Short mmCIF file of C-alpha atoms in Angstrom, two decimals:
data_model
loop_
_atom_site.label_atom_id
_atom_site.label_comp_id
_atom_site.label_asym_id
_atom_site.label_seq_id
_atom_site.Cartn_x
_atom_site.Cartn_y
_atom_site.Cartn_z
CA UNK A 219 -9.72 1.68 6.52
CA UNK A 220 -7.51 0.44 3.99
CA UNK A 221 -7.75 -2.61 1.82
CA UNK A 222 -4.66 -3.78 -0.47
CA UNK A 223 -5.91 -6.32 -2.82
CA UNK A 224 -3.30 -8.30 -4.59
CA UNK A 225 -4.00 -8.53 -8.15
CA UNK A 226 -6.04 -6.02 -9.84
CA UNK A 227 -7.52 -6.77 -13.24
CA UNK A 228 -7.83 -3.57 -14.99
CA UNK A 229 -8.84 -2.64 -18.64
CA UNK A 230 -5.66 -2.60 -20.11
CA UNK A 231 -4.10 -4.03 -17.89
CA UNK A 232 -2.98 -6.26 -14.55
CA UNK A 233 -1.34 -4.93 -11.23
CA UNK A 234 0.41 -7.37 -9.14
CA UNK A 235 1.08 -6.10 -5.67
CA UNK A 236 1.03 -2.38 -4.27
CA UNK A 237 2.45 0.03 -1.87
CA UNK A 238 1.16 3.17 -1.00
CA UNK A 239 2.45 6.29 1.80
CA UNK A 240 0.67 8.59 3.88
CA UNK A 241 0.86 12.14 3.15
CA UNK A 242 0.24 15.17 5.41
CA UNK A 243 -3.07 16.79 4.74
CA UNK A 244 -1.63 19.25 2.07
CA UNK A 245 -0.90 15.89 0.20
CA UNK A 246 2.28 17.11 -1.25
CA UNK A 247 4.67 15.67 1.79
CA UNK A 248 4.82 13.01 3.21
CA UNK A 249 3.77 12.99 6.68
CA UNK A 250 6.87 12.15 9.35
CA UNK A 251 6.29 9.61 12.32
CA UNK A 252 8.68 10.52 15.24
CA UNK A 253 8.40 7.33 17.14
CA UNK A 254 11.20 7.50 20.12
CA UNK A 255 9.05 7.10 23.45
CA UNK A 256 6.01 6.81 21.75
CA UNK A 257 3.51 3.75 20.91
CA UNK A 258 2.53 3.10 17.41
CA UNK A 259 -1.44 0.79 16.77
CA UNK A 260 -3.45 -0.52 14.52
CA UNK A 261 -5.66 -2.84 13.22
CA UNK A 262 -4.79 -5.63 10.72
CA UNK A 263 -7.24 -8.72 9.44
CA UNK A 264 -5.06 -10.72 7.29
CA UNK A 265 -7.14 -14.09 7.50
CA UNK A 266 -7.45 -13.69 3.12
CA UNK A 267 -2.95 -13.96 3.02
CA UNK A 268 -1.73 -17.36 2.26
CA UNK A 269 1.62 -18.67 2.18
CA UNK A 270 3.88 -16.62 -0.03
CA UNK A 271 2.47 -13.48 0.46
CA UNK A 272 3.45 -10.36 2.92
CA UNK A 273 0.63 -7.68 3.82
CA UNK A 274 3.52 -5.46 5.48
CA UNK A 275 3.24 -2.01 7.44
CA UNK A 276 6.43 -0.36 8.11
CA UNK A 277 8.88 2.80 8.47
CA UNK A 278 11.12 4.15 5.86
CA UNK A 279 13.28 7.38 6.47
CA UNK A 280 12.31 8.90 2.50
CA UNK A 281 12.80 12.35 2.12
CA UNK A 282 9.75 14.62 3.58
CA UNK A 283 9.21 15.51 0.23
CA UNK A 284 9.98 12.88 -2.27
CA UNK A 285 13.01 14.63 -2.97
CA UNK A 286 11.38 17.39 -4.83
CA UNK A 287 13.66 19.64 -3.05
CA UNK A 288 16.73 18.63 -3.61
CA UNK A 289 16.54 17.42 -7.00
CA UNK A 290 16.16 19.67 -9.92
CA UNK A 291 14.88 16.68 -12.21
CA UNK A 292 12.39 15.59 -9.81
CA UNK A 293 9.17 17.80 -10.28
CA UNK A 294 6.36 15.44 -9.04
CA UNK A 295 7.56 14.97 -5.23
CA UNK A 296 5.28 13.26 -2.45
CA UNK A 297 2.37 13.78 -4.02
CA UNK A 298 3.17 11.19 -6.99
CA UNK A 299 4.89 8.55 -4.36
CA UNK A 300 8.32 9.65 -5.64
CA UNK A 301 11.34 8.97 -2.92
CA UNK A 302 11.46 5.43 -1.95
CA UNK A 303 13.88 3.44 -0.46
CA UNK A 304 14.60 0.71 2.15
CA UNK A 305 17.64 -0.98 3.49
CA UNK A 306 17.47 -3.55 0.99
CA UNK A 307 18.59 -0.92 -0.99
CA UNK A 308 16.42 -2.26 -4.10
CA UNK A 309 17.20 -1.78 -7.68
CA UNK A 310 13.72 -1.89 -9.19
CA UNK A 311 13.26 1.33 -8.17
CA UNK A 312 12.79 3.09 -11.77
CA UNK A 313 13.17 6.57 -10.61
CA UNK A 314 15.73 7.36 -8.22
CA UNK A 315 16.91 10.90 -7.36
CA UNK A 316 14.92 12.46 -10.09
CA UNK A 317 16.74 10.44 -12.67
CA UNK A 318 15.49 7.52 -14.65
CA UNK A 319 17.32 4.31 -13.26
CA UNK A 320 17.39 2.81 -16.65
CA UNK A 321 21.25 2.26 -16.63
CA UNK A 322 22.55 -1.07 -16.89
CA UNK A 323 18.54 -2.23 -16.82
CA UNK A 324 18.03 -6.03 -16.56
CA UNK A 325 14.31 -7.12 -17.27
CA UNK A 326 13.32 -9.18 -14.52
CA UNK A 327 13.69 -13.17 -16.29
CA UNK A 328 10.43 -13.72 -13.73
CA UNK A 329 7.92 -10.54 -13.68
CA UNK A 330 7.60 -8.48 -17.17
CA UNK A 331 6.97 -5.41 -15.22
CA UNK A 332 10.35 -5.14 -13.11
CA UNK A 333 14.09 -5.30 -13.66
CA UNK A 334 17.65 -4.15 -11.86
CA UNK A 335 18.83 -1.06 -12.61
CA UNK A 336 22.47 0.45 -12.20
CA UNK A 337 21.37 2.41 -8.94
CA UNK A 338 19.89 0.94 -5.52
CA UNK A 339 17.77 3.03 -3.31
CA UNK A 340 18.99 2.83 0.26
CA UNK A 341 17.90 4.24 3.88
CA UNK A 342 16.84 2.90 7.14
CA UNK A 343 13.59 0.65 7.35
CA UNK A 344 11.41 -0.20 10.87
CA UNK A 345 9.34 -3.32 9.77
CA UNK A 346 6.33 -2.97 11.98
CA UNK A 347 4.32 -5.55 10.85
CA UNK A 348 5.87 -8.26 7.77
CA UNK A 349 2.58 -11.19 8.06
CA UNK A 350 0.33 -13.68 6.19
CA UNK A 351 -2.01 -15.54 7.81
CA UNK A 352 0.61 -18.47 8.56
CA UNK A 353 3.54 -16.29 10.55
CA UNK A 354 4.50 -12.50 11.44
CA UNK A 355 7.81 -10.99 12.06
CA UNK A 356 8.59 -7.20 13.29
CA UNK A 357 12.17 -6.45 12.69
CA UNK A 358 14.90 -3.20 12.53
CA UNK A 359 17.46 -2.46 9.84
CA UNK A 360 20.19 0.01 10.77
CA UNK A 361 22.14 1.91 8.31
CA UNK A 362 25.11 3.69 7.77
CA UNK A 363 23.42 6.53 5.94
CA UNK A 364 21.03 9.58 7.43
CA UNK A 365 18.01 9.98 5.10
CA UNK A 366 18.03 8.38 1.30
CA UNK A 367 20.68 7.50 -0.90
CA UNK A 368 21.58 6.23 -4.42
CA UNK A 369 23.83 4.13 -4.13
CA UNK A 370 26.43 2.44 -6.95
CA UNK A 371 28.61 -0.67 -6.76
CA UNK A 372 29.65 -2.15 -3.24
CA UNK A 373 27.66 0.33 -0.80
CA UNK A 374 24.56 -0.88 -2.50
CA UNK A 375 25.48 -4.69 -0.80
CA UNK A 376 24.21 -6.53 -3.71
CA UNK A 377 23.87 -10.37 -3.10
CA UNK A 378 24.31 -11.38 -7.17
CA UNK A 379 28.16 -9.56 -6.04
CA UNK A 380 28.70 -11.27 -2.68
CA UNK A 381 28.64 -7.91 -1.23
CA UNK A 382 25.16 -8.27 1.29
CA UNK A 383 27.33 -7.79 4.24
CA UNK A 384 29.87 -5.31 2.68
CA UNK A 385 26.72 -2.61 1.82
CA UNK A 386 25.68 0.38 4.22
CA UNK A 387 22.65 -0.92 4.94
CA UNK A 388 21.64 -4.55 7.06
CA UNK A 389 19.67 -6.30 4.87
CA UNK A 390 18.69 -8.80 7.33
CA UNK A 391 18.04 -6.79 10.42
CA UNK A 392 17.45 -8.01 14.13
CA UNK A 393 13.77 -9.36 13.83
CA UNK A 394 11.34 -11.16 16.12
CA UNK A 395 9.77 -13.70 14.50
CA UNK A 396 7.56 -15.69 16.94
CA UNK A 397 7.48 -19.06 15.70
CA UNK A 398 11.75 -18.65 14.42
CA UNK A 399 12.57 -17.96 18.30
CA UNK A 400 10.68 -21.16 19.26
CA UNK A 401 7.08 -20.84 19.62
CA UNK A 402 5.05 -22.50 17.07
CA UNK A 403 1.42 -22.18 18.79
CA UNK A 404 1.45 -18.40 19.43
CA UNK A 405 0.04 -17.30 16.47
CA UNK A 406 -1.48 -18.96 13.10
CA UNK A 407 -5.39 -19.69 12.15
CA UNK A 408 -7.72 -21.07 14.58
CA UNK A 409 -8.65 -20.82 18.17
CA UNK A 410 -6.23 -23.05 19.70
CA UNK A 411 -3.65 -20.25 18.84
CA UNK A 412 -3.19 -17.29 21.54
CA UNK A 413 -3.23 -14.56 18.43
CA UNK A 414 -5.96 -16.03 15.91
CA UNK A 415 -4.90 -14.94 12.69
CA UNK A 416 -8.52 -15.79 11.27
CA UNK A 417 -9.55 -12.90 12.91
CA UNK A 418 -8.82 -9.12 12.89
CA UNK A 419 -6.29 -8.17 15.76
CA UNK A 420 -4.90 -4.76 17.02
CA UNK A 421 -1.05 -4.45 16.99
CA UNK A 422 0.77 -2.51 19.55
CA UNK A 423 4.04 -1.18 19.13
CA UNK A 424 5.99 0.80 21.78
CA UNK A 425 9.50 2.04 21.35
CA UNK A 426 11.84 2.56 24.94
CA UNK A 427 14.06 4.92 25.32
CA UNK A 428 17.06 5.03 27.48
CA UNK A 429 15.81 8.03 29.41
CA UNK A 430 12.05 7.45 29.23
CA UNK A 431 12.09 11.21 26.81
CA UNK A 432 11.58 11.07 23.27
CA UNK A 433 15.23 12.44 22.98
CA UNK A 434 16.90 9.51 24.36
CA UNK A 435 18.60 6.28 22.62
CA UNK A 436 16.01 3.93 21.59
CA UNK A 437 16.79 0.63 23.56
CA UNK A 438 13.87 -1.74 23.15
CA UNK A 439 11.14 -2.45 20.80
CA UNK A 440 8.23 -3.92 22.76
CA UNK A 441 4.94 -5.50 21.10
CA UNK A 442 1.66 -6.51 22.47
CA UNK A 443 -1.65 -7.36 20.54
CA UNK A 444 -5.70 -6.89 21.45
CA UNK A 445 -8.42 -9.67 20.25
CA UNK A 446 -11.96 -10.53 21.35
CA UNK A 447 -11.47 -7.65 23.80
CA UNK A 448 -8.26 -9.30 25.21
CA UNK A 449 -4.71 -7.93 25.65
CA UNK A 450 -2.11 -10.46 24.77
CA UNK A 451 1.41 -10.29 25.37
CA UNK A 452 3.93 -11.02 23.32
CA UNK A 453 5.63 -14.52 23.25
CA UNK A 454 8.88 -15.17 24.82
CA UNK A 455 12.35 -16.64 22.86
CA UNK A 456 12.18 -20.27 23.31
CA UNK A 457 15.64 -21.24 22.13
CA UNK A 458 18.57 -21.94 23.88
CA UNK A 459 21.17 -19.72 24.17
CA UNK A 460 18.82 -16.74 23.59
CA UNK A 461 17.59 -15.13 27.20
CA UNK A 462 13.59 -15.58 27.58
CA UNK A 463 12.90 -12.05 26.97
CA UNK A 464 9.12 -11.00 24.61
CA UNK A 465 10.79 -7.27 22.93
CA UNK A 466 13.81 -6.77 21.00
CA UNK A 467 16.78 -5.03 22.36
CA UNK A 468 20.83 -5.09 21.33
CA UNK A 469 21.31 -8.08 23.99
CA UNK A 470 18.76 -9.98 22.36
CA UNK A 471 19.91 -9.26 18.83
CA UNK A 472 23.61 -10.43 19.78
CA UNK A 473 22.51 -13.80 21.10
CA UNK A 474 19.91 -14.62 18.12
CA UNK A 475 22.52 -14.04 15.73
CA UNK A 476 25.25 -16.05 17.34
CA UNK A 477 23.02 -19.04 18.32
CA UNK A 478 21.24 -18.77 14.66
CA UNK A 479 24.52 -18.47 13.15
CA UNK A 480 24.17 -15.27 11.34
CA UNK A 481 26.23 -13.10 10.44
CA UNK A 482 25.58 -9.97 13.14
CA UNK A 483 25.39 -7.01 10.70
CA UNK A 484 22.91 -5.48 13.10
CA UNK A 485 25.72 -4.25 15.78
CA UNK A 486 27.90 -3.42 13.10
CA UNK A 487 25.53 -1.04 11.57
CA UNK A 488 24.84 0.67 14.83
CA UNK A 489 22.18 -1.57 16.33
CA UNK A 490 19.21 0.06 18.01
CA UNK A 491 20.75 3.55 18.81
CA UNK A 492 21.39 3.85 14.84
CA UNK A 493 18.11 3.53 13.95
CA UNK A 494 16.95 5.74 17.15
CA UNK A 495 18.43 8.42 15.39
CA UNK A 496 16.79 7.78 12.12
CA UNK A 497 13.55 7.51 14.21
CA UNK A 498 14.39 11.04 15.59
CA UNK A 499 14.71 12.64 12.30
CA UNK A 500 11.21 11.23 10.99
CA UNK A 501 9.97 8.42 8.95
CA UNK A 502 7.80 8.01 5.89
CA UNK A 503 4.68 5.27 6.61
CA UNK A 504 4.30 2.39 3.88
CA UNK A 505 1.90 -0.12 3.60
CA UNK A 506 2.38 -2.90 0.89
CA UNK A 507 1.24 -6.13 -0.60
CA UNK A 508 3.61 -8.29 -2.29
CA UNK A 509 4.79 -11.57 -2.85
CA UNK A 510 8.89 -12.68 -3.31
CA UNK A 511 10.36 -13.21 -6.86
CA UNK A 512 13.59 -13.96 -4.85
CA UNK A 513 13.11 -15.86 -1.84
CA UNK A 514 9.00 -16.93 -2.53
CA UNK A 515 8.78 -15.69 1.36
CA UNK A 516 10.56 -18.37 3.07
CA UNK A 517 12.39 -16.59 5.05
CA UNK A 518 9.16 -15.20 6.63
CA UNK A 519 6.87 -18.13 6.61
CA UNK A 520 8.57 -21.38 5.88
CA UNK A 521 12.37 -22.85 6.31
CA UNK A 522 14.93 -20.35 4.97
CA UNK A 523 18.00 -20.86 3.67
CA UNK A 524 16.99 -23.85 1.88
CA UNK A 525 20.71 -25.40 1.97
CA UNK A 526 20.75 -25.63 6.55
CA UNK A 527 18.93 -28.31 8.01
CA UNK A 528 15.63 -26.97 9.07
CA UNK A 529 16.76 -28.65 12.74
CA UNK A 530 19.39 -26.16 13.15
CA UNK A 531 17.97 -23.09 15.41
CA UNK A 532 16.91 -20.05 13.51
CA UNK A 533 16.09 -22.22 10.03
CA UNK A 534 12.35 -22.96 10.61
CA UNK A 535 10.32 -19.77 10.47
CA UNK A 536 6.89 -21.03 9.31
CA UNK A 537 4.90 -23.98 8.43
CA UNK A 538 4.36 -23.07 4.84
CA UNK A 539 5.52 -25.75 2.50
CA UNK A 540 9.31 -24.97 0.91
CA UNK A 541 7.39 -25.21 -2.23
CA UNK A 542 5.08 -22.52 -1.45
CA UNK A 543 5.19 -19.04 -2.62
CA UNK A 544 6.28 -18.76 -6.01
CA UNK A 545 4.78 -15.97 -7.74
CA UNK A 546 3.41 -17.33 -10.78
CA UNK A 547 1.55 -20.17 -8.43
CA UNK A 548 0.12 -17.04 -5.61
CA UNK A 549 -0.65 -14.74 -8.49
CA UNK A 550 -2.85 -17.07 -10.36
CA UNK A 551 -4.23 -19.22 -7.23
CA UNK A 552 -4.69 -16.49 -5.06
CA UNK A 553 -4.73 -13.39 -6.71
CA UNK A 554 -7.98 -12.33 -4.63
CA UNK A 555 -6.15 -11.89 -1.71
CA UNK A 556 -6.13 -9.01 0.11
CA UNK A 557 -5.19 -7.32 3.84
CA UNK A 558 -6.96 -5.01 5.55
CA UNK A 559 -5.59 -1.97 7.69
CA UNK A 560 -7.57 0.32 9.85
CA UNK A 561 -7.42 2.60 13.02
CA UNK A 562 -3.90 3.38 12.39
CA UNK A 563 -3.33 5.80 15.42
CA UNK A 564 0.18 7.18 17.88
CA UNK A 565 0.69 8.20 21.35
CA UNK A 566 1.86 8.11 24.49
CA UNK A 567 3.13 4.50 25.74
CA UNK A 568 0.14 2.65 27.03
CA UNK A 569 -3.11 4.98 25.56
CA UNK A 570 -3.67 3.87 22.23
CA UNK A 571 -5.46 0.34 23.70
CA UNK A 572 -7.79 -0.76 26.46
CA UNK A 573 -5.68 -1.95 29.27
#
């Protein structure tokens, strides 16, 4: 059992926020998931997140050991948490590829303990679970990179440089996001929602392969929760233009993007076989708690981008106020918030539940 609380007070002085990875039992690497064919479960109460924050539980592909190996300047490894990266190739990272990223640094005008540096941290990211208690999203980001890397200028697709869609990685991935593809009632607090969000729930993943082996292409991303004893399947896309289909393949990614009028950076990064591959080399775990000095979490839990009519399909993602989620409002108004993992456990599509 794992609880994340969101601000910690300490003696000298405050936390906002935290992430933390799961190591092997040695402790000094981390432990690699290898997903493909497999189903992935566990238990989440996030009934104490409010609008604005994310109590997240996702898949990075960070280097087994923290890049310890590999880099001579890098003598701390897994054990210290050292290694991180994610498609949005972030730049607060202050230690990338056992350098300093202190180049270039920009203190952040919003949060006194982050800043840009020079160097983004990129690789492949499987968002498993991105929820608060209003709205929950699972999504995939491809990449055009195998493991980690530091990246510089143009590859690191920087949004401040116009360059989101030029990068290697796709920052906004293929995601299914219940109440986005048209179904508003599915989950949220209270009992006249299927998935109660008041209460704890079990979250099953399962990943399809192409061949039914765990060497074949990944093809679908299926998800399915347990509550009161109850197995609930996923929603189906209520939009049209998008097929009625409850999992997330390449079909499905193609038509949410064209009727949403995104840009499809998914396909061009590879899709689902891309991050197959990833999946068959092995991913780092991370579980976080955070909340959004860029986009205060619209984009998960309210109407995001704030300049298309919130009419428009795709636009509405949440019933959270557009005014909700700045940081300095969550971290002083609900800075006892926390989420609560447990029973985190893998195996063989259709055994990690009662069914």
């Amino acid at each position: 059992r794992l609880s994340l609380k969101f601000v910690t007070v300490g003696q000298y002085s405050t936390n906002i926020g935290s992430r933390v990875y799961l190591t092997d039992t040695s402790g000094e690497k981390y432990y690699m998931f290898k997903l493909l064919n497999k189903e992935f479960t566990f238990d989440v109460d996030v009934s104490n997140l409010p609008c604005g924050l994310n109590g997240a539980l996702y898949f990075v592909e960070m280097p087994e050991d923290g890049g310890k190996g590999e880099f001579p300047g890098n003598e701390a490894g897994a054990e210290y948490g050292t290694g991180y990266c994610d498609a949005q190739c972030p730049h607060d990272i202050k230690y990338i590829s056992g350098e300093v990223n202190n180049l270039d640094w920009e203190p952040s005008p919003s949060d006194s303990n982050a800043g840009i540096g020079h160097y983004g941290s990129c690789c492949q990211e499987l968002d498993i679970w991105e929820a608060n208690s209003e709205a929950t999203a699972y999504t995939v980001h491809p990449c055009d990179v195998e493991g980690s890397k530091r990246c510089e200028g143009t590859e690191c697709g920087d949004n401040k440089s116009g360059d989101r869609y030029n990068g290697i990685c796709d920052k906004d991935g293929c995601d299914f996001h219940t109440y986005r593809l048209g179904n508003k009632n599915f989950y949220g607090k209270g009992g006249n929602f299927e998935v109660d969000s008041s209460k704890p729930m079990t979250v099953v993943t399962q990943f399809i392969t192409s061949d039914g082996t765990d060497n074949g292409d990944l093809v679908e991303m299926r998800r399915l929760y347990v509550q009161d004893g109850r197995v609930i399947q996923n929603s189906f896309t209520n939009v049209n233009g998008i097929d009625s289909v409850d999992s997330i393949t390449d079909d499905m990614c193609v038509q949410s993007k064209s009727i949403f009028n995104d840009i499809d950076d998914f396909s061009k990064k590879g899709g689902m076989k891309k991050m197959g591959e990833s999946m068959k080399r092995g991913q780092v775990l991370v579980l976080s708690l955070w909340d959004d000095h860029e986009s205060n979490m619209l984009w998960l839990d309210s109407n995001f981008p704030l300049d298309r009519d919130p009419n428009e399909p795709g636009v509405a993602r949440g019933p959270c106020s557009t005014d909700s989620g700045k940081p300095s409002d969550v971290e002083s108004n609900a800075a006892s918030s926390n989420v609560v993992f447990s029973k985190i456990r893998i195996g063989e599509i259709g055994s990690t539940y009662p069914n």
